[in-house]
Short mmCIF file of C-alpha atoms in Angstrom, two decimals:
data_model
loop_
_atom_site.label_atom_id
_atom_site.label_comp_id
_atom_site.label_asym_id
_atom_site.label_seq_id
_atom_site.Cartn_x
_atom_site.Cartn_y
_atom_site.Cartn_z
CA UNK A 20 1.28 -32.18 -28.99
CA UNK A 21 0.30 -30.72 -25.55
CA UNK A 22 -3.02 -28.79 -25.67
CA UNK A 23 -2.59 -25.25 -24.31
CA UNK A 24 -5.20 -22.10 -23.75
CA UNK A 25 -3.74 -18.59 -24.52
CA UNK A 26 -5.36 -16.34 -21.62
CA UNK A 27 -5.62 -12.22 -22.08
CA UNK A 28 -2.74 -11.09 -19.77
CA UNK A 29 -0.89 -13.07 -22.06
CA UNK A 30 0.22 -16.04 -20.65
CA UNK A 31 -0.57 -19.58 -21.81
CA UNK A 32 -1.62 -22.27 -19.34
CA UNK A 33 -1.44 -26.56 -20.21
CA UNK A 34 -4.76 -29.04 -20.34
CA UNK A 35 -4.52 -31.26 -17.76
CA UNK A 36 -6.39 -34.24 -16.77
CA UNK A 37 -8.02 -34.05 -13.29
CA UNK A 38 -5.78 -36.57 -12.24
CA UNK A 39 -2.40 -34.12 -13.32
CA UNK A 40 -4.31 -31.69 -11.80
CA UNK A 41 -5.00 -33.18 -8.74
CA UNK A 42 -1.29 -34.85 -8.14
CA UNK A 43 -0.29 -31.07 -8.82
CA UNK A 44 -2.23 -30.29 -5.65
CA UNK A 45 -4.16 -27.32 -8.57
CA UNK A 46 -7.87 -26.42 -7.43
CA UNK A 47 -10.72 -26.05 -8.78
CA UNK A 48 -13.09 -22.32 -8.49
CA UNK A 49 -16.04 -24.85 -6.53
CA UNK A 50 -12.94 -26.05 -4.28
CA UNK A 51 -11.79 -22.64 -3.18
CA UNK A 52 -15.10 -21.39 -3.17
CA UNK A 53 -15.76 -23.69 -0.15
CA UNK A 54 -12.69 -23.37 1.47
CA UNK A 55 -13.77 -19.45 1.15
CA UNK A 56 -10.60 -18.55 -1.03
CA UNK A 57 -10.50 -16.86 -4.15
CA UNK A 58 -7.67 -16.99 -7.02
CA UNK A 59 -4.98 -14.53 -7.36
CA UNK A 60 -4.32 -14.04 -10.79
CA UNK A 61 -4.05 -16.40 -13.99
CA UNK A 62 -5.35 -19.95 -13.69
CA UNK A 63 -2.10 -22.35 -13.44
CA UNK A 64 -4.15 -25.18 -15.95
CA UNK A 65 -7.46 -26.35 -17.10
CA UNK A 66 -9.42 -29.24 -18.21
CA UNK A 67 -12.13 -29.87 -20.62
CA UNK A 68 -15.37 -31.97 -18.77
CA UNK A 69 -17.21 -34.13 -19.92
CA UNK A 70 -20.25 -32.28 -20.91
CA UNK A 71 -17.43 -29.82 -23.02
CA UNK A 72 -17.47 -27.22 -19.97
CA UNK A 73 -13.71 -25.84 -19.33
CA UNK A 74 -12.67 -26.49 -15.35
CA UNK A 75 -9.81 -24.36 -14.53
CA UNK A 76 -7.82 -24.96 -12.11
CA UNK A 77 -5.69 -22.60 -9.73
CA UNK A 78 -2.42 -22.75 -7.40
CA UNK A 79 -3.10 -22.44 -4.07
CA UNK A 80 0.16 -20.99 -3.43
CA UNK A 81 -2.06 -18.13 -5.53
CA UNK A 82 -4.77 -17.79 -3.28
CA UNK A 83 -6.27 -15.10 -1.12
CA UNK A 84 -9.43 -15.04 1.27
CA UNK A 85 -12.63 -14.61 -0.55
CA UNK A 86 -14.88 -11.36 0.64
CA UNK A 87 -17.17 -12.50 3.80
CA UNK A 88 -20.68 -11.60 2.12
CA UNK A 89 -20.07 -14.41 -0.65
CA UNK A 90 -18.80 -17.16 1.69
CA UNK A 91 -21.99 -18.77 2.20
CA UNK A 92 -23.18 -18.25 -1.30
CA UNK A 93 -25.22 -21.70 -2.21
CA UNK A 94 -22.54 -24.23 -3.27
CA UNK A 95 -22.19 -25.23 -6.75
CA UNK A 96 -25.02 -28.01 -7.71
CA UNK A 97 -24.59 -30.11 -10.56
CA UNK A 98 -26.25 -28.57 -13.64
CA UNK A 99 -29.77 -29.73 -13.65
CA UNK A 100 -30.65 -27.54 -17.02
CA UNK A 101 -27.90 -27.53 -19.73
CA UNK A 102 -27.74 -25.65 -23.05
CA UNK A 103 -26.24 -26.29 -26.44
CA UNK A 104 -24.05 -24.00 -28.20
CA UNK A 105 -24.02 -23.75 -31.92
CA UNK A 106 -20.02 -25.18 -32.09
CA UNK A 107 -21.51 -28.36 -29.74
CA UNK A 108 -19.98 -26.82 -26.30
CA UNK A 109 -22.72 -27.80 -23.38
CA UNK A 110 -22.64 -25.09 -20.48
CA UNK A 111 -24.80 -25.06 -17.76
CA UNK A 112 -27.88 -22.59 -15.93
CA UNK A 113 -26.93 -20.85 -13.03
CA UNK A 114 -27.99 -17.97 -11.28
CA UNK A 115 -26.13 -14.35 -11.78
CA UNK A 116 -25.21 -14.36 -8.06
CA UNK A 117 -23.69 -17.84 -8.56
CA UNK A 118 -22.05 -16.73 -11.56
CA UNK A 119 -20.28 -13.82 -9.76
CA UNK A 120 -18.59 -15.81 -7.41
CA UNK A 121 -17.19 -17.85 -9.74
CA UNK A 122 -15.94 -14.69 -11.84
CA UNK A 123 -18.17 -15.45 -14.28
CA UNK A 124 -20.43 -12.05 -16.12
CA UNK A 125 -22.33 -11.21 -18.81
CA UNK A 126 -20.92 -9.07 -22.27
CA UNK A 127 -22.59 -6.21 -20.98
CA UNK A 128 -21.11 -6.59 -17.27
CA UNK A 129 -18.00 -6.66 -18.49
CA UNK A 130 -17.87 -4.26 -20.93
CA UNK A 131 -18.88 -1.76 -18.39
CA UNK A 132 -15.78 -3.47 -16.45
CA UNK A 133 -13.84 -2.66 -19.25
CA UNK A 134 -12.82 -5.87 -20.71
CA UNK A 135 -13.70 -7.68 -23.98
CA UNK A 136 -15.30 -11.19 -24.54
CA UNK A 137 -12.86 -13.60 -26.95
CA UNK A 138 -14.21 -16.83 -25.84
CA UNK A 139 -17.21 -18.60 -26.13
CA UNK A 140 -20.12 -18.38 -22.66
CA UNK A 141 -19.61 -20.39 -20.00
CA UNK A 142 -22.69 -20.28 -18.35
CA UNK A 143 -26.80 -19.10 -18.64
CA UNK A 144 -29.26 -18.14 -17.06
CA UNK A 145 -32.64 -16.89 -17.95
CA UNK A 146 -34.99 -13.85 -17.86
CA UNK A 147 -38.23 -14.12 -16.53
CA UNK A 148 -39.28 -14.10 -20.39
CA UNK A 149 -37.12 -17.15 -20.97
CA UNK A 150 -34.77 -15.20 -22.84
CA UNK A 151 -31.07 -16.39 -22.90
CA UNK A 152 -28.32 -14.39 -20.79
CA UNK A 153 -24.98 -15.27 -21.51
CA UNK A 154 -22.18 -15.69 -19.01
CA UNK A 155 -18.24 -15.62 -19.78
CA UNK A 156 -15.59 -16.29 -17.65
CA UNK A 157 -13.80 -12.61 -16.60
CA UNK A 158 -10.19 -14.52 -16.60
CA UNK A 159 -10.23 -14.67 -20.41
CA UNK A 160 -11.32 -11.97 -21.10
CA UNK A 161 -8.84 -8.90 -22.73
CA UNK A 162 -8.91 -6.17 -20.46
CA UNK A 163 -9.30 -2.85 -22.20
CA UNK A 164 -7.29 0.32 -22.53
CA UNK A 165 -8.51 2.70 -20.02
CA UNK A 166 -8.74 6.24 -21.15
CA UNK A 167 -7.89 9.56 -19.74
CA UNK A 168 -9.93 10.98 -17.33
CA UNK A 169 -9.56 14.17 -18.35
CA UNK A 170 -10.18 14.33 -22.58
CA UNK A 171 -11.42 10.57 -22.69
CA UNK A 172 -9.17 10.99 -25.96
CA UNK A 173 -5.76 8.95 -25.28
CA UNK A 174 -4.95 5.73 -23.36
CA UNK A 175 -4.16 6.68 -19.54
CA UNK A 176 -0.59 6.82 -18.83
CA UNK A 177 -0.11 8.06 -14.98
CA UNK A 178 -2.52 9.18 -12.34
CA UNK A 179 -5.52 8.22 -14.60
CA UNK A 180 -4.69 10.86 -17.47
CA UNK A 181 -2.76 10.08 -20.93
CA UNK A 182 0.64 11.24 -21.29
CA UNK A 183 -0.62 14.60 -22.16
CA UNK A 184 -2.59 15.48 -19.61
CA UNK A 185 -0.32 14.05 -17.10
CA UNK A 186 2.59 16.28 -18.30
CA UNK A 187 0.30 19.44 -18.60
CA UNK A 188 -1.09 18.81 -14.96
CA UNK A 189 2.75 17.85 -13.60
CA UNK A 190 3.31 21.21 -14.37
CA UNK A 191 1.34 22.69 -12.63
CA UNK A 192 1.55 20.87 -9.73
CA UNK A 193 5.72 21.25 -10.01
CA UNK A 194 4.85 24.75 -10.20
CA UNK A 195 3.17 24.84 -6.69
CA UNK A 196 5.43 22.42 -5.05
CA UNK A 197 8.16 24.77 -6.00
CA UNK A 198 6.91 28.08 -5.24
CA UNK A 199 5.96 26.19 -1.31
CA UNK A 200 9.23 24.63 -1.03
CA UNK A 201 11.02 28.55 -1.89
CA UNK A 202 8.98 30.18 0.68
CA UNK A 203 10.67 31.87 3.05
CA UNK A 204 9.58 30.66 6.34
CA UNK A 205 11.31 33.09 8.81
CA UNK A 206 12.11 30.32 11.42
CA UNK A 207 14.47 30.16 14.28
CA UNK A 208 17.01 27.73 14.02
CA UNK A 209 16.78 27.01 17.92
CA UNK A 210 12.81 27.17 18.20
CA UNK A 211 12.86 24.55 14.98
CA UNK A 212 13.53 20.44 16.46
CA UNK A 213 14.01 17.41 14.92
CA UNK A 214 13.56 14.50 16.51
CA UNK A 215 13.14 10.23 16.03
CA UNK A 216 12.58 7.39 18.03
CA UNK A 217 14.09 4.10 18.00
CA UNK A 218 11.03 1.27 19.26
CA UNK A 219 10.98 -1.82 20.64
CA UNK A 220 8.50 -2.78 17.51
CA UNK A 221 6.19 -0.92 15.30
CA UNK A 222 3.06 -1.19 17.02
CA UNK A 223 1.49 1.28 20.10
CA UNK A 224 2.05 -0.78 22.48
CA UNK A 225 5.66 -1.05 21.54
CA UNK A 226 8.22 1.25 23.82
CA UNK A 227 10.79 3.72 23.01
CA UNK A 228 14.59 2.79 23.26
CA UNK A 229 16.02 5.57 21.94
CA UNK A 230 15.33 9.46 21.30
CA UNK A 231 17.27 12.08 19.55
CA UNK A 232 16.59 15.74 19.57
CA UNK A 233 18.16 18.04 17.13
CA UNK A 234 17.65 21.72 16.74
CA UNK A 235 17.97 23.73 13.34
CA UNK A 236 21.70 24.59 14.41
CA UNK A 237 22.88 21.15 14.49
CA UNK A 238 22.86 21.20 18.46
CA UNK A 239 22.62 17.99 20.05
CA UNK A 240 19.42 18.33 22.45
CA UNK A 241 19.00 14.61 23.63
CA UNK A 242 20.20 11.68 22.81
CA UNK A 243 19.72 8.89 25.10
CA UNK A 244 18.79 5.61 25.25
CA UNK A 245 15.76 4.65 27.24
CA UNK A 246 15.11 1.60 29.29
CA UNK A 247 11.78 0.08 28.38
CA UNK A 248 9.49 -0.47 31.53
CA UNK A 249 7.70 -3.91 30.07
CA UNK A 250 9.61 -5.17 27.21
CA UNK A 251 12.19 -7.72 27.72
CA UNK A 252 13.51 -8.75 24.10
CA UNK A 253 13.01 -6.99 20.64
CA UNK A 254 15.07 -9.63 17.82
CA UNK A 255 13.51 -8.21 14.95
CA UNK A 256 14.00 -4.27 15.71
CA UNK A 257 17.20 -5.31 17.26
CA UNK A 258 18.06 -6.26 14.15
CA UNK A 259 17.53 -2.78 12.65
CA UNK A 260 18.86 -0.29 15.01
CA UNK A 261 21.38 -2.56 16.96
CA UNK A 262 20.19 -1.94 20.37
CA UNK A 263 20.69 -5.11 22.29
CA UNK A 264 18.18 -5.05 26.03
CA UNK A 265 21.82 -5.09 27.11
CA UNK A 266 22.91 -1.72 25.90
CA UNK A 267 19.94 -0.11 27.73
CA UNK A 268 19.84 -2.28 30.93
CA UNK A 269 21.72 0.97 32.77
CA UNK A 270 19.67 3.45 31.17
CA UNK A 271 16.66 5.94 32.62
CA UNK A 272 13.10 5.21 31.88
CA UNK A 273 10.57 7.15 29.86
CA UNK A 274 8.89 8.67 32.96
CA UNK A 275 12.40 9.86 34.17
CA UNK A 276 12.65 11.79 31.11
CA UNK A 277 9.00 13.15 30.52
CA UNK A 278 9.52 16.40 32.28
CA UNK A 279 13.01 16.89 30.72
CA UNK A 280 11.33 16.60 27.00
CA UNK A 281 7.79 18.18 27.96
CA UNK A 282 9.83 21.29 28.23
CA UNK A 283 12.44 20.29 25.26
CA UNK A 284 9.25 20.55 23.09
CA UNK A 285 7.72 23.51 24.85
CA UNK A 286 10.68 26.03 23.63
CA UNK A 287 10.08 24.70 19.79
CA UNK A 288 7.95 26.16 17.01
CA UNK A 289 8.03 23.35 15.12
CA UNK A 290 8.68 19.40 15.40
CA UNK A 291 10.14 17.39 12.32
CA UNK A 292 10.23 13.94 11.78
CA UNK A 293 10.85 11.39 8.68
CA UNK A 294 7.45 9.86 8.88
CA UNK A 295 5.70 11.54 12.12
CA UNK A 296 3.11 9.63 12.55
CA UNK A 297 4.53 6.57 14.15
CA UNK A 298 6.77 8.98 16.30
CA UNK A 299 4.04 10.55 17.30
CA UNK A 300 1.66 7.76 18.04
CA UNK A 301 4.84 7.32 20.62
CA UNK A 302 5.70 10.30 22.16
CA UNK A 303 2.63 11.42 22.71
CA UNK A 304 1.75 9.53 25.32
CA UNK A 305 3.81 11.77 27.86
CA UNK A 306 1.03 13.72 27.98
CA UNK A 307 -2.20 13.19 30.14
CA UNK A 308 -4.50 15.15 27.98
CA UNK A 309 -5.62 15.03 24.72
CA UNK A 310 -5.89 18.51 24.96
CA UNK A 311 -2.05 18.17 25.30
CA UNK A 312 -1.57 15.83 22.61
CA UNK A 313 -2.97 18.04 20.46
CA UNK A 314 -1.55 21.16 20.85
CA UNK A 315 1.97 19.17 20.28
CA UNK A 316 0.20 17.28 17.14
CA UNK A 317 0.19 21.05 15.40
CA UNK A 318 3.33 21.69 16.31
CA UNK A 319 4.59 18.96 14.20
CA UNK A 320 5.28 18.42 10.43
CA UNK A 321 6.43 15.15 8.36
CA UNK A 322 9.40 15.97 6.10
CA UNK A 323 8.77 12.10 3.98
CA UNK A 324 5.33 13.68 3.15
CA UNK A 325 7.16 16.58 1.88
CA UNK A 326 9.68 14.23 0.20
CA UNK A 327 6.60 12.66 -1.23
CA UNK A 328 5.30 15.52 -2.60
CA UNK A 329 8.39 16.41 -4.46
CA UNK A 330 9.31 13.21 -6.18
CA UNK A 331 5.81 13.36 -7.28
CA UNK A 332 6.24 16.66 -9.01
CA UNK A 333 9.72 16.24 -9.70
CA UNK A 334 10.67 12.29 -10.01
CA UNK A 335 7.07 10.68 -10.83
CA UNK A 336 9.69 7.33 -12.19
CA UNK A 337 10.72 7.14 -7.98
CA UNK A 338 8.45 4.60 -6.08
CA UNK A 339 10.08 4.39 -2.85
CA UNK A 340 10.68 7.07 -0.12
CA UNK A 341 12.61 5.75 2.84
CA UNK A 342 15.24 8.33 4.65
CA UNK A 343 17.90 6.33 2.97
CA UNK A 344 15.90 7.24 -0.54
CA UNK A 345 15.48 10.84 -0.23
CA UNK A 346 19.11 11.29 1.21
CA UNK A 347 20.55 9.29 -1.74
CA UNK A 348 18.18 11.55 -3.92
CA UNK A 349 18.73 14.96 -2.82
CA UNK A 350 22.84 14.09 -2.51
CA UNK A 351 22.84 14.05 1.07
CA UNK A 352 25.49 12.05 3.12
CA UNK A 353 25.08 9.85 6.33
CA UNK A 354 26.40 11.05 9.31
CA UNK A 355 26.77 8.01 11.52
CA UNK A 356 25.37 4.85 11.42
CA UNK A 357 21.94 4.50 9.29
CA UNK A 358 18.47 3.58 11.50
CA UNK A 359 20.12 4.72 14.64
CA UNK A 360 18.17 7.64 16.09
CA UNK A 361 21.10 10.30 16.29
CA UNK A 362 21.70 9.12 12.80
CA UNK A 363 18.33 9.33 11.38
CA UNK A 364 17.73 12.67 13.02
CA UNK A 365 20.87 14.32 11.17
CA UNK A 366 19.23 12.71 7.99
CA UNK A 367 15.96 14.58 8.61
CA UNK A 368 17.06 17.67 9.51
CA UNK A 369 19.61 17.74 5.67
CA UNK A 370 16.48 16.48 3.81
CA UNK A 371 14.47 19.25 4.92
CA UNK A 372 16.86 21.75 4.81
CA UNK A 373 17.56 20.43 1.12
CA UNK A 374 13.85 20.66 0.26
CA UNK A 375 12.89 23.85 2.25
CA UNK A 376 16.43 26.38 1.37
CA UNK A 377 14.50 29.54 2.94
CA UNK A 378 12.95 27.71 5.97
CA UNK A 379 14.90 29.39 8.17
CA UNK A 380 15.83 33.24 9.05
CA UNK A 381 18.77 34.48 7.28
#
């Protein structure tokens, strides 16, 4: 019958030979460890050596870079000093550094790292009064229940506390999210503008294609496409929002429009987006002076983070929070098509009227 080795998430992993293991491409902790890797997640077999040790032995389609300041940690030797368990298992000395690169801690260490020791040491090393210190391997060990930060009494649940404490303190915080969201705001529909951008790509040096302005009304204030001054192709955006360099080979550039949305922002309170900051990071750069760029940064305010905020208090079970998520949340309806800017705009300015009733003045 084939050997197997039941580990503490759960799952159960074969003994292999080296040979299986090697034909399976698996390697070992001393392989990755030199190749500066580090597992992610459950071993995928092990072996027993020679000297009774267990190897395990890991993916490396389940690999991730190891942290620099343990790359050139002293390769593993070959045990010079061994020790004899009681049940005949021989594990070698090593030195605690050593150890922790290879995941390997003492009781203590891990009890303070909240897990539990169910197999037998893997390793030693010893005090300077030749006393024995015990190493196990962290991978099979059982991690333990954390408990709630605030009463320590009950297993944590959400946000650190037990199911308890999370629904006392959801409360409150629903309570406050509520009360902010019914404030009554006073704004003008016409001073109040949402806007989005449409981008060659997501990073800064990436160019806008597209902008749409919308005021608190409904009123159209731009919408235009914009002809990028450097960028030449965009396939994976493209792929998003449908502009082709085609569609905007007739269209103005950026710096034909500055002065046009310079004063387009100047008449507005307030500037909404669904996730400012990379619309900012973007726009901003019409303006010389970070004096400037401030002054519009305060002007603006993100209506996801607000979306955030209520799911939180509201719908703690939601994990995403795309446009698309909060409209389909809050009942709102597309007008147009999805991820264009006109589109997304519309979407922005329902979500926040849907979260904020009293924003603006009767």
């Amino acid at each position: 019958m084939k050997q197997t080795m039941k580990l503490s998430s759960g799952a159960s992993i074969p003994q292999l030979t080296p040979e299986q293991a090697e034909s399976r491409n698996y390697l070992t902790q001393e392989i990755l460890t030199k190749m500066h890797l580090m597992p992610k997640g459950d071993p995928a077999a092990y072996s027993v050596a020679g000297d009774g040790s267990t190897v395990y032995y890991f993916d490396p389609r389940r690999v991730v870079e190891a942290p620099p300041e343990i790359w050139y940690a002293p390769a593993v030797p070959a045990f010079t000093e061994t020790r004899t368990l009681e049940d005949g298992t021989v594990i070698g000395r090593m030195s605690t550094k050593r150890a922790a690169t290879c995941g390997y801690y003492t009781k203590e260490r891990l009890s303070q790292m909240h897990y539990d020791v169910v197999e037998k040491p893997i390793a030693y090393t010893l005090r300077n009064d030749k006393s024995v210190i015990y190493f196990y391997d962290k991978a099979s060990a059982i991690r333990q229940p954390l408990m709630c930060v605030e009463c320590g009494k009950d297993i944590r649940y959400r946000r650190k506390l037990c199911q308890k404490c999370f629904e006392a303190d959801l409360a409150v915080r629903r309570e406050e999210g509520d009360r902010h969201r019914a404030e009554h705001y006073h704004m003008k529909r016409e001073r109040v503008l949402f806007f989005d951008l449409e981008l060659t790509g997501v990073y800064d040096h990436d160019e806008i294609i597209s902008i749409s302005i919308l005021d608190g009304n409904g009123k159209l204030i731009m919408d235009t496409l914009v002809k990028p001054a450097h960028t030449k192709k965009w396939k994976k955006t493209e792929k998003i929002h449908g502009i082709t360099p085609e569609m905007v080979a007739d269209s103005p550039y950026l710096t034909d429009l500055i002065p046009e949305i310079k004063e387009i922002f100047a008449n507005a309170d307030v500037l909404i987006a669904y996730g400012i900051s990379t619309d900012f990071s973007h726009i901003k750069y019409i303006y010389d002076t970070q004096k400037e760029r401030e002054q519009l940064r305060k002007k603006t305010r993100c209506a996801a983070n607000e979306y955030v905020r209520y799911i939180q208090e509201h719908h703690p079970e939601l994990n995403h929070a795309s446009l698309s998520d909060a409209m389909a949340c809050l009942g709102v309806e597309w007008d147009g098509v999805a991820h264009t800017s006109i589109a997304d705009t519309i979407g922005c300015a329902k979500v926040w009227e849907k979260l904020f009733p009293n924003y603006y003045e009767n």
